[in-house]
Coordinates of C-alpha atoms (C1' of nucleotides) in Angstrom, one line a residue:
Chain A
M11 CA 12.4 -1.1 -32.8
A12 CA 13.2 -4.7 -32.3
K13 CA 13.2 -7.1 -35.1
G14 CA 9.9 -8.8 -35.7
E15 CA 8.3 -7.4 -32.6
L16 CA 5.0 -5.5 -32.7
S17 CA 4.9 -1.9 -31.8
F18 CA 2.8 -0.9 -28.8
E19 CA 0.0 0.5 -30.9
E20 CA 0.0 -2.7 -33.1
F21 CA -0.1 -4.7 -29.9
R22 CA -2.9 -2.7 -28.4
R23 CA -5.1 -3.2 -31.5
M24 CA -4.3 -6.8 -31.6
V25 CA -5.2 -7.8 -28.1
S26 CA -8.2 -5.4 -27.9
L27 CA -8.5 -5.2 -24.2
S28 CA -10.6 -2.1 -24.1
M29 CA -12.7 -1.2 -21.1
E30 CA -15.8 -2.4 -22.9
N31 CA -14.3 -5.8 -23.7
M32 CA -13.0 -6.2 -20.2
C33 CA -16.5 -5.4 -18.8
R34 CA -18.2 -7.7 -21.3
D35 CA -15.9 -10.5 -20.3
L36 CA -16.5 -9.7 -16.7
Y37 CA -20.3 -9.7 -17.3
L38 CA -20.3 -13.0 -19.0
G39 CA -18.1 -14.5 -16.3
N40 CA -20.4 -13.3 -13.5
R41 CA -23.8 -13.7 -15.1
A42 CA -24.8 -15.8 -12.1
S43 CA -24.4 -13.0 -9.6
I44 CA -25.3 -10.0 -11.8
K45 CA -29.0 -9.4 -11.8
I46 CA -29.2 -7.5 -15.0
K47 CA -30.4 -9.6 -18.0
K48 CA -29.8 -7.3 -21.0
E49 CA -26.2 -7.4 -22.0
P50 CA -25.9 -3.9 -23.5
V51 CA -27.3 -2.3 -20.4
A52 CA -25.2 -4.4 -18.0
V53 CA -22.0 -3.8 -19.9
G54 CA -22.6 -0.1 -20.2
N55 CA -23.2 0.2 -16.5
L56 CA -20.3 -2.1 -15.5
M57 CA -18.1 0.3 -17.5
K58 CA -19.3 3.2 -15.4
I59 CA -18.9 1.2 -12.2
L60 CA -15.5 -0.2 -12.9
D61 CA -14.2 3.1 -14.2
A62 CA -15.3 4.8 -11.1
A63 CA -14.2 2.0 -8.8
L64 CA -10.7 1.9 -10.2
T65 CA -10.3 5.6 -10.2
L66 CA -11.5 6.0 -6.6
S67 CA -9.6 2.9 -5.3
N68 CA -6.4 3.8 -6.9
K69 CA -6.6 7.4 -5.6
K70 CA -7.5 6.6 -2.0
G71 CA -7.6 2.9 -1.5
F72 CA -10.4 0.4 -1.9
S73 CA -11.5 0.3 1.7
A74 CA -11.4 4.0 2.0
M75 CA -13.8 4.3 -1.0
S76 CA -17.4 4.3 0.2
L77 CA -20.2 2.9 -1.9
R78 CA -21.9 6.3 -1.7
E79 CA -18.8 7.8 -3.4
L80 CA -18.9 5.0 -6.0
S81 CA -22.6 5.7 -6.5
S82 CA -22.2 9.4 -7.3
Q83 CA -19.0 9.0 -9.3
S84 CA -20.5 6.2 -11.5
G85 CA -23.9 8.0 -11.8
L86 CA -25.7 4.9 -10.5
S87 CA -27.8 4.7 -7.4
M88 CA -27.0 2.6 -4.4
G89 CA -29.7 0.2 -5.3
A90 CA -28.5 -0.1 -8.8
L91 CA -25.0 -0.9 -7.7
Y92 CA -26.2 -3.9 -5.7
T93 CA -27.7 -5.4 -8.9
Y94 CA -24.2 -5.7 -10.2
F95 CA -22.5 -7.1 -7.1
S96 CA -23.7 -8.6 -4.0
S97 CA -21.3 -6.9 -1.6
K98 CA -18.4 -4.6 -1.6
E99 CA -16.1 -7.5 -1.1
D100 CA -17.7 -9.2 -4.1
L101 CA -16.8 -6.2 -6.2
L102 CA -13.2 -6.4 -5.0
H103 CA -13.0 -10.1 -6.0
M104 CA -14.6 -9.4 -9.4
I105 CA -12.0 -6.8 -10.2
Q106 CA -9.2 -9.1 -8.9
R107 CA -10.4 -12.1 -10.9
E108 CA -10.8 -10.1 -14.1
S109 CA -7.3 -8.7 -13.7
A110 CA -6.0 -12.3 -13.9
V111 CA -7.0 -12.7 -17.5
V112 CA -3.8 -11.0 -18.6
F113 CA -1.7 -14.0 -17.6
D114 CA -3.4 -16.0 -20.4
V115 CA -2.5 -13.2 -22.9
L116 CA 1.0 -13.2 -21.7
T117 CA 1.5 -16.9 -22.1
A118 CA -0.3 -16.9 -25.4
Q119 CA 2.1 -14.3 -26.7
L120 CA 5.0 -16.5 -25.9
E121 CA 3.8 -19.5 -27.7
G122 CA 5.9 -20.5 -30.6
V123 CA 8.8 -18.3 -29.6
R124 CA 11.5 -20.8 -28.8
D125 CA 14.8 -18.9 -28.8
P126 CA 15.5 -17.9 -25.2
Q127 CA 16.7 -14.4 -26.1
A128 CA 13.6 -13.8 -28.2
R129 CA 11.4 -15.2 -25.5
L130 CA 12.9 -12.9 -22.9
R131 CA 12.4 -9.9 -25.1
R132 CA 8.9 -10.9 -25.9
A133 CA 8.0 -11.6 -22.3
I134 CA 9.3 -8.2 -21.1
R135 CA 7.6 -6.3 -23.9
T136 CA 4.3 -8.1 -23.6
H137 CA 4.2 -7.6 -19.8
L138 CA 4.9 -3.9 -20.1
F139 CA 2.4 -3.4 -22.9
L140 CA -0.3 -5.2 -21.0
S141 CA 0.4 -3.1 -17.9
E142 CA 0.3 0.0 -20.0
I143 CA -3.1 -0.9 -21.4
L144 CA -4.6 -2.1 -18.2
R145 CA -2.7 0.1 -15.8
P146 CA -5.6 0.8 -13.4
W147 CA -6.3 -3.0 -13.2
F148 CA -2.6 -3.8 -12.6
Y149 CA -2.3 -1.1 -10.0
F150 CA -5.4 -2.1 -8.2
S151 CA -4.4 -5.8 -8.2
Y152 CA -1.1 -4.9 -6.7
M153 CA -2.2 -2.5 -4.1
E154 CA -5.4 -4.2 -2.9
A155 CA -4.2 -7.7 -2.7
K156 CA -4.1 -7.4 1.1
N157 CA -7.8 -6.9 1.2
L158 CA -8.6 -10.3 -0.3
S159 CA -9.8 -13.3 1.6
K160 CA -7.1 -15.7 2.8
Q161 CA -7.7 -18.2 0.1
E162 CA -7.8 -15.6 -2.7
Q163 CA -4.6 -14.2 -1.3
K164 CA -3.0 -17.6 -1.8
K165 CA -4.1 -17.6 -5.4
A166 CA -2.7 -14.1 -5.9
I167 CA 0.7 -15.2 -4.5
E168 CA 0.7 -18.3 -6.7
A169 CA -0.1 -16.1 -9.7
E170 CA 2.8 -13.9 -8.8
L171 CA 5.2 -16.8 -8.5
L172 CA 3.8 -18.3 -11.7
T173 CA 4.7 -15.2 -13.7
E174 CA 8.1 -15.2 -12.1
K175 CA 8.6 -18.9 -12.9
L176 CA 7.9 -17.9 -16.5
F177 CA 11.0 -15.7 -16.4
V178 CA 13.0 -18.2 -14.4
D179 CA 12.4 -20.9 -17.1
I180 CA 13.4 -18.6 -19.9
V181 CA 16.7 -17.8 -18.1
R182 CA 17.4 -21.4 -17.2
E183 CA 16.8 -22.6 -20.8
G184 CA 19.1 -19.8 -22.1
Q185 CA 21.7 -21.0 -19.7
D186 CA 21.3 -24.6 -20.8
V187 CA 21.6 -23.6 -24.4
G188 CA 24.7 -21.6 -23.5
V189 CA 23.4 -18.2 -24.6
F190 CA 23.0 -16.8 -21.1
R191 CA 25.8 -17.0 -18.6
D192 CA 25.6 -18.9 -15.3
C193 CA 23.9 -16.9 -12.6
D194 CA 21.0 -17.1 -10.1
A195 CA 18.0 -17.4 -12.4
E196 CA 15.5 -16.7 -9.6
L197 CA 17.1 -13.5 -8.6
V198 CA 17.3 -12.4 -12.3
A199 CA 13.6 -13.1 -12.6
A200 CA 12.8 -11.3 -9.3
V201 CA 14.4 -8.1 -10.3
T202 CA 13.1 -8.2 -13.8
K203 CA 9.6 -8.4 -12.4
A204 CA 10.5 -5.5 -10.0
M205 CA 11.4 -3.4 -13.0
L206 CA 8.3 -4.3 -14.9
Q207 CA 6.1 -3.5 -11.9
D208 CA 7.7 -0.1 -11.5
W209 CA 6.2 0.8 -14.8
Y210 CA 2.6 0.8 -13.5
L211 CA 3.4 1.5 -9.9
K212 CA 5.3 4.7 -10.5
R213 CA 3.7 5.6 -13.8
W214 CA 3.6 9.3 -13.0
K215 CA 7.3 9.4 -12.9
Y216 CA 7.8 8.1 -16.4
A217 CA 4.9 10.1 -17.7
R218 CA 6.5 13.3 -16.4
R219 CA 9.7 12.4 -18.2
K220 CA 7.8 11.4 -21.3
T221 CA 9.3 8.0 -21.4
T222 CA 7.4 5.8 -23.8
V223 CA 6.6 2.2 -22.9
E224 CA 8.6 1.0 -25.9
R225 CA 11.7 2.9 -24.7
Y226 CA 11.3 1.5 -21.3
A227 CA 10.9 -2.0 -22.7
E228 CA 14.1 -1.7 -24.6
F229 CA 15.9 -0.4 -21.6
V230 CA 14.8 -3.2 -19.3
T231 CA 15.6 -5.7 -21.9
D232 CA 19.1 -4.2 -22.2
V233 CA 19.7 -4.3 -18.5
V234 CA 18.6 -7.9 -18.2
E235 CA 20.4 -9.0 -21.3
G236 CA 23.4 -7.1 -20.2
Y237 CA 23.6 -9.0 -16.9
L238 CA 22.9 -12.3 -18.7
G239 CA 25.9 -11.5 -20.9
C240 CA 24.2 -11.5 -24.3
G241 CA 23.3 -7.8 -24.8
R242 CA 24.5 -5.9 -27.9
R243 CA 26.5 -3.1 -26.4
G244 CA 26.2 0.0 -28.4
E245 CA 25.1 3.6 -28.8
K246 CA 22.5 5.0 -26.5
K247 CA 21.3 8.5 -26.4
S248 CA 21.7 9.9 -22.8
Chain B
M232 CA 31.9 -9.3 1.0
A233 CA 32.9 -6.1 -0.7
K234 CA 36.2 -4.4 0.1
G235 CA 35.9 -2.0 3.0
E236 CA 32.1 -2.2 3.3
L237 CA 30.4 -3.0 6.6
S238 CA 28.5 -6.2 6.9
F239 CA 24.8 -6.0 7.6
E240 CA 25.2 -6.8 11.3
E241 CA 28.0 -4.2 11.7
F242 CA 25.8 -1.7 9.9
R243 CA 22.8 -2.5 12.1
R244 CA 24.8 -2.0 15.3
M245 CA 26.3 1.2 14.0
V246 CA 23.1 3.1 13.0
S247 CA 21.1 1.7 16.0
L248 CA 17.7 2.3 14.6
S249 CA 15.9 0.1 17.1
M250 CA 12.2 0.5 17.7
E251 CA 12.9 2.2 20.9
N252 CA 15.2 4.7 19.4
M253 CA 12.7 5.4 16.6
C254 CA 10.0 5.9 19.1
R255 CA 12.1 8.2 21.3
D256 CA 13.0 10.3 18.3
L257 CA 9.3 10.4 17.4
Y258 CA 8.4 11.4 20.9
L259 CA 10.9 14.2 21.0
G260 CA 9.8 15.4 17.6
N261 CA 6.2 15.5 18.6
R262 CA 6.3 16.7 22.2
A263 CA 3.9 19.5 21.4
S264 CA 1.0 17.2 20.5
I265 CA 1.7 14.3 22.8
K266 CA 0.1 14.8 26.1
I267 CA 2.3 12.5 28.1
K268 CA 5.1 14.3 30.0
K269 CA 7.4 11.5 31.2
E270 CA 9.7 10.2 28.5
P271 CA 10.1 6.6 29.6
V272 CA 6.3 6.2 29.9
A273 CA 5.7 7.8 26.6
V274 CA 8.4 5.9 24.7
G275 CA 7.2 2.6 26.1
N276 CA 3.7 3.2 25.1
L277 CA 4.6 4.6 21.7
M278 CA 6.5 1.4 21.1
K279 CA 3.3 -0.6 21.8
I280 CA 1.2 1.7 19.6
L281 CA 3.6 1.8 16.6
D282 CA 4.3 -1.9 16.8
A283 CA 0.6 -2.5 16.6
A284 CA -0.1 0.2 14.1
L285 CA 2.5 -1.0 11.7
T286 CA 1.5 -4.6 12.1
L287 CA -2.2 -4.0 11.5
S288 CA -1.7 -1.4 8.8
N289 CA 0.7 -3.5 6.8
K290 CA -1.6 -6.5 7.1
K291 CA -4.9 -4.9 6.1
G292 CA -4.2 -1.3 5.3
F293 CA -4.2 1.8 7.4
S294 CA -7.8 2.9 6.7
A295 CA -9.1 -0.6 7.2
M296 CA -7.5 -0.6 10.7
S297 CA -9.9 0.6 13.3
L298 CA -8.8 2.4 16.4
R299 CA -10.5 -0.3 18.4
E300 CA -8.3 -2.9 16.9
L301 CA -5.3 -0.7 17.5
S302 CA -6.5 -0.4 21.1
S303 CA -6.7 -4.1 21.8
Q304 CA -3.6 -5.0 19.9
S305 CA -1.5 -2.4 21.7
G306 CA -3.1 -3.0 25.0
L307 CA -4.0 0.6 25.5
S308 CA -7.5 2.0 26.0
M309 CA -9.1 4.2 23.4
G310 CA -8.7 7.2 25.7
A311 CA -5.0 6.5 26.2
L312 CA -4.4 6.3 22.4
Y313 CA -5.7 9.8 22.1
T314 CA -3.1 11.2 24.5
Y315 CA -0.4 10.1 21.9
F316 CA -2.1 11.5 18.8
S317 CA -4.9 13.9 18.2
S318 CA -6.6 12.0 15.4
K319 CA -6.2 8.9 13.3
E320 CA -4.8 11.0 10.5
D321 CA -2.3 12.5 12.9
L322 CA -1.0 9.1 13.6
L323 CA -0.6 8.5 9.9
H324 CA 1.5 11.6 9.5
M325 CA 3.6 10.9 12.5
I326 CA 4.6 7.5 11.1
Q327 CA 5.2 9.0 7.7
R328 CA 7.4 11.8 9.0
E329 CA 9.4 9.5 11.2
S330 CA 10.0 7.2 8.2
A331 CA 11.7 10.1 6.5
V332 CA 14.6 10.2 8.9
V333 CA 16.3 7.4 7.0
F334 CA 17.1 9.7 4.1
D335 CA 19.5 11.6 6.4
V336 CA 21.2 8.3 7.3
L337 CA 21.5 7.4 3.7
T338 CA 23.2 10.7 2.7
A339 CA 25.4 10.6 5.8
Q340 CA 26.7 7.2 4.8
L341 CA 27.7 8.5 1.4
E342 CA 29.7 11.4 2.8
G343 CA 33.4 11.1 2.1
V344 CA 33.0 8.4 -0.6
R345 CA 34.0 10.1 -3.8
D346 CA 34.7 7.3 -6.2
P347 CA 31.5 6.9 -8.3
Q348 CA 31.7 3.1 -8.3
A349 CA 32.2 3.0 -4.5
R350 CA 29.4 5.5 -4.0
L351 CA 27.1 3.4 -6.1
R352 CA 27.9 0.3 -4.1
R353 CA 27.6 2.1 -0.9
A354 CA 24.2 3.7 -1.8
I355 CA 22.7 0.4 -2.8
R356 CA 24.0 -1.4 0.3
T357 CA 22.9 1.3 2.6
H358 CA 19.4 1.6 1.1
L359 CA 18.9 -2.1 1.3
F360 CA 20.3 -2.3 4.9
L361 CA 18.0 0.5 6.0
S362 CA 15.0 -1.1 4.5
E363 CA 15.9 -4.4 6.1
I364 CA 16.1 -2.8 9.5
L365 CA 13.0 -0.6 9.1
R366 CA 11.0 -2.8 6.8
P367 CA 7.6 -2.1 8.4
W368 CA 8.3 1.6 8.2
F369 CA 9.3 1.5 4.6
Y370 CA 6.4 -0.7 3.6
F371 CA 4.0 1.5 5.4
S372 CA 5.4 4.6 3.8
Y373 CA 5.1 3.1 0.4
M374 CA 1.7 1.7 0.7
E375 CA -0.1 4.4 2.6
A376 CA 1.3 7.4 0.8
K377 CA -2.1 7.8 -1.0
N378 CA -3.8 8.5 2.3
L379 CA -1.7 11.6 3.1
S380 CA -3.0 15.1 2.7
K381 CA -2.3 16.8 -0.7
Q382 CA 0.6 18.8 0.6
E383 CA 2.2 15.9 2.5
Q384 CA 1.8 13.8 -0.7
K385 CA 3.8 16.4 -2.6
K386 CA 6.5 16.1 0.1
A387 CA 6.6 12.4 -0.3
I388 CA 6.9 12.7 -4.1
E389 CA 9.8 15.1 -3.6
A390 CA 11.5 12.7 -1.2
E391 CA 11.2 9.9 -3.8
L392 CA 12.7 12.1 -6.5
L393 CA 15.4 13.3 -4.2
T394 CA 16.5 9.7 -3.5
E395 CA 16.4 9.0 -7.2
K396 CA 18.4 12.2 -7.9
L397 CA 21.0 10.8 -5.6
F398 CA 21.5 7.8 -7.9
V399 CA 21.3 9.9 -11.0
D400 CA 24.1 12.1 -9.7
I401 CA 26.3 9.1 -9.0
V402 CA 25.7 7.7 -12.5
R403 CA 26.3 11.1 -14.1
E404 CA 29.6 11.6 -12.3
G405 CA 30.7 8.2 -13.2
Q406 CA 30.0 9.0 -16.8
D407 CA 31.9 12.3 -16.6
V408 CA 34.9 10.5 -15.1
G409 CA 34.6 7.9 -17.8
V410 CA 34.2 4.8 -15.6
F411 CA 30.5 4.4 -16.5
R412 CA 29.4 4.1 -20.1
D413 CA 27.1 6.6 -21.8
C414 CA 23.4 5.8 -21.1
D415 CA 20.2 7.3 -19.7
A416 CA 21.1 8.0 -16.1
E417 CA 17.5 8.7 -15.1
L418 CA 16.4 5.3 -16.3
V419 CA 19.2 3.6 -14.5
A420 CA 18.4 5.3 -11.3
A421 CA 14.7 4.5 -11.7
V422 CA 15.1 0.8 -12.2
T423 CA 17.8 0.7 -9.5
K424 CA 15.3 2.1 -7.1
A425 CA 12.7 -0.3 -8.3
M426 CA 15.0 -3.2 -7.4
L427 CA 15.7 -1.7 -4.0
Q428 CA 12.1 -1.3 -3.3
D429 CA 11.3 -4.9 -4.2
W430 CA 13.3 -5.9 -1.2
Y431 CA 10.8 -4.6 1.3
L432 CA 7.7 -4.8 -0.9
K433 CA 8.1 -8.5 -1.6
R434 CA 10.1 -9.5 1.4
W435 CA 8.2 -12.8 1.9
K436 CA 9.5 -13.9 -1.5
Y437 CA 13.2 -13.5 -0.6
A438 CA 12.6 -14.8 3.0
R439 CA 11.1 -18.0 1.5
R440 CA 14.2 -18.5 -0.6
K441 CA 16.5 -17.6 2.3
T442 CA 18.1 -14.8 0.3
T443 CA 20.2 -12.6 2.6
V444 CA 20.2 -8.9 2.3
E445 CA 23.9 -9.0 1.6
R446 CA 23.5 -11.4 -1.2
Y447 CA 20.7 -9.3 -2.7
A448 CA 22.8 -6.2 -2.4
E449 CA 25.7 -7.8 -4.2
F450 CA 23.3 -9.0 -6.9
V451 CA 21.7 -5.6 -7.5
T452 CA 25.1 -4.0 -7.6
D453 CA 26.3 -6.5 -10.2
V454 CA 23.2 -5.9 -12.4
V455 CA 23.6 -2.1 -12.3
E456 CA 27.4 -2.2 -12.7
G457 CA 26.9 -4.7 -15.4
Y458 CA 24.7 -2.3 -17.4
L459 CA 27.0 0.6 -16.7
G460 CA 29.9 -1.4 -18.1
C461 CA 32.2 -1.6 -15.1
G462 CA 31.2 -4.8 -13.4
R463 CA 33.7 -7.6 -12.8
R464 CA 32.3 -10.5 -14.8
G465 CA 33.0 -13.7 -13.1
E466 CA 31.8 -16.8 -11.3
K467 CA 28.4 -16.9 -9.6
K468 CA 26.8 -19.8 -8.0
S469 CA 23.5 -20.5 -9.6
Chain C
dC37 C1' -49.5 -4.0 -19.0
dT38 C1' -45.6 -6.2 -17.3
dA39 C1' -41.2 -7.0 -16.1
dA40 C1' -36.7 -5.1 -15.9
dA41 C1' -34.1 -1.5 -14.1
dT42 C1' -33.3 2.3 -11.1
dA43 C1' -34.1 5.5 -7.3
dT44 C1' -35.2 6.5 -2.5
dA45 C1' -35.0 6.1 2.2
dA46 C1' -34.2 3.7 6.1
dC47 C1' -31.7 0.0 9.1
dG48 C1' -28.4 -1.6 12.4
dA49 C1' -23.5 -2.0 13.0
dA50 C1' -19.2 0.1 13.4
dC51 C1' -16.5 4.1 13.0
dG52 C1' -13.5 8.1 15.0
dT53 C1' -13.8 10.9 18.8
dT54 C1' -14.8 12.9 23.4
dC55 C1' -15.1 13.2 28.3
dG56 C1' -16.2 12.3 33.1
dT57 C1' -14.3 9.0 36.0
dT58 C1' -10.9 6.0 38.1
dT59 C1' -6.3 4.4 38.8
dT60 C1' -1.5 5.1 39.3
dT61 C1' 2.5 7.8 40.2
dT62 C1' 4.7 11.7 42.2
dG63 C1' 6.3 15.0 45.7
dC64 C1' 5.8 16.6 50.2
dT65 C1' 5.1 16.6 55.2
dT66 C1' 5.4 14.3 59.3
Chain D
dA155 C1' 9.1 5.3 56.6
dA156 C1' 4.2 6.4 56.3
dG157 C1' 0.5 9.0 54.9
dC158 C1' -1.6 12.0 51.7
dA159 C1' -2.9 15.5 48.5
dA160 C1' -2.1 16.8 43.8
dA161 C1' -0.7 15.7 39.3
dA162 C1' -0.4 12.4 35.6
dA163 C1' -2.0 8.8 33.0
dA164 C1' -5.4 5.4 31.7
dC165 C1' -9.9 4.0 31.3
dG166 C1' -14.3 2.8 28.8
dA167 C1' -19.0 4.1 28.0
dA168 C1' -21.4 7.2 25.1
dC169 C1' -22.0 10.5 21.2
dG170 C1' -22.9 11.8 16.5
dT171 C1' -21.7 10.3 12.0
dT172 C1' -21.0 7.3 8.3
dC173 C1' -20.7 2.8 6.7
dG174 C1' -22.5 -1.4 4.0
dT175 C1' -26.8 -3.2 3.1
dT176 C1' -31.7 -3.8 2.0
dA177 C1' -36.7 -3.2 1.6
dT178 C1' -39.8 -0.7 -0.9
dA179 C1' -41.4 2.6 -4.3
dT180 C1' -40.9 4.6 -8.9
dT181 C1' -39.6 4.9 -13.5
dT182 C1' -38.5 3.0 -18.0
dA183 C1' -39.0 0.1 -22.1
dG184 C1' -41.0 -3.6 -25.1

DNA sequence: CTAAATATAACGAACGTTCGTTTTTTGCTT
DNA sequence: AAGCAAAAAACGAACGTTCGTTATATTTAG
């Protein structure tokens, strides 16, 4: 385990991004369009709806999921569904917007960490831990981005570039300080993100091999640090 | 440019995987179900159909693409479409199967290359070059795999693991020979594939930065070789 | 009793698919 | 060459189904 870093379970407890909390946050953020007044009822049903929606969407795609399927899978009637969103597209955007909250968590976790090498490790770990906790949300957000409206698509692209910029800045600062060697920071950030995304896009592969998220985090960190010329080379079990 | 490796343009000319050749191969492989007898007619229309199908699917998703859209985009009538495939699902499987031909090209390109380091470089370059030439096919294959039937999904997973095994074997042999350091070969293969996939999944990002496929190939090779402990460390323009 | 929440059933639009018809191409005869 | 019948290919309206959506009725809880 890395020095001074939280383990995955510690991290999970700390951020408390359970389905219930996500749905409560989603409810409070969409009180205008959700017709249900009583919070406990609304949150409970939103959990059923989002659970079903993420399951069905991630299995067959959002547009291939019919609202009748969503109705029977969630246990709510068609009419009830429409008290929680005003259209199928509205549901899509609700999920997409709620998925974006993680960026705040990511930046928050980096606050106060100034050393570039520590920041890099922290950013990789946090990103992986978040995607592990909210895998269905991440997967949905990635795969269904094409269904968004043009303007929401722009926002999604900007968010993607913003996350990447976060890594670019870390690499650049490390280069300025002299701890990272000179290289194309944008490419480093790009492939780092690619490796992070693989964790939730191809989750079944790592699950089958019983690779833990902590192990994967360490590995990705090693690869990136290795390229940046600051990794501690040492023993690894094959 | 790497010693003895073909440039991208040389590679493109050599493999000759133009839309027309892909469609001719697709026609010959599906002669049983395609009702059109004359090859030139069939290949010409298949080009229109697949061009439209890949464009529309990759923009909004296969299941969100209606056959009426496909009809107007391809310039063929609804009835004409159904002389080239027997159902929408059939079209999906045709595209998916045709996308699989690239694996043969990949393995063919590795034949005769025995040195692990050279094999690794060749595998990375070839995979990237292929995905550059056939980007719409790769993208489609990745994004629409979930729409396949259960058994075709199994085949897709096996193909994914087979490609990965190809990289695993290269790494393992390099370790046996002693040119690569000891580490988890499966993880190395996994993240290598993740980086390769990013090239066609996030193509717009690299296009915007005017990153060439040759540059990206070199970069990925450097990252992987760097981790495996055999890369030549040196100058890089930031 | 009342208001909030849910269930039911129906609507028009759009879907994948089919099929009788028309248009185009081919091969043969003059 | 020209004409023509047969084969091949393309067409597009229409079918039954399913979609997202909504209006109305029923149930539940304070």
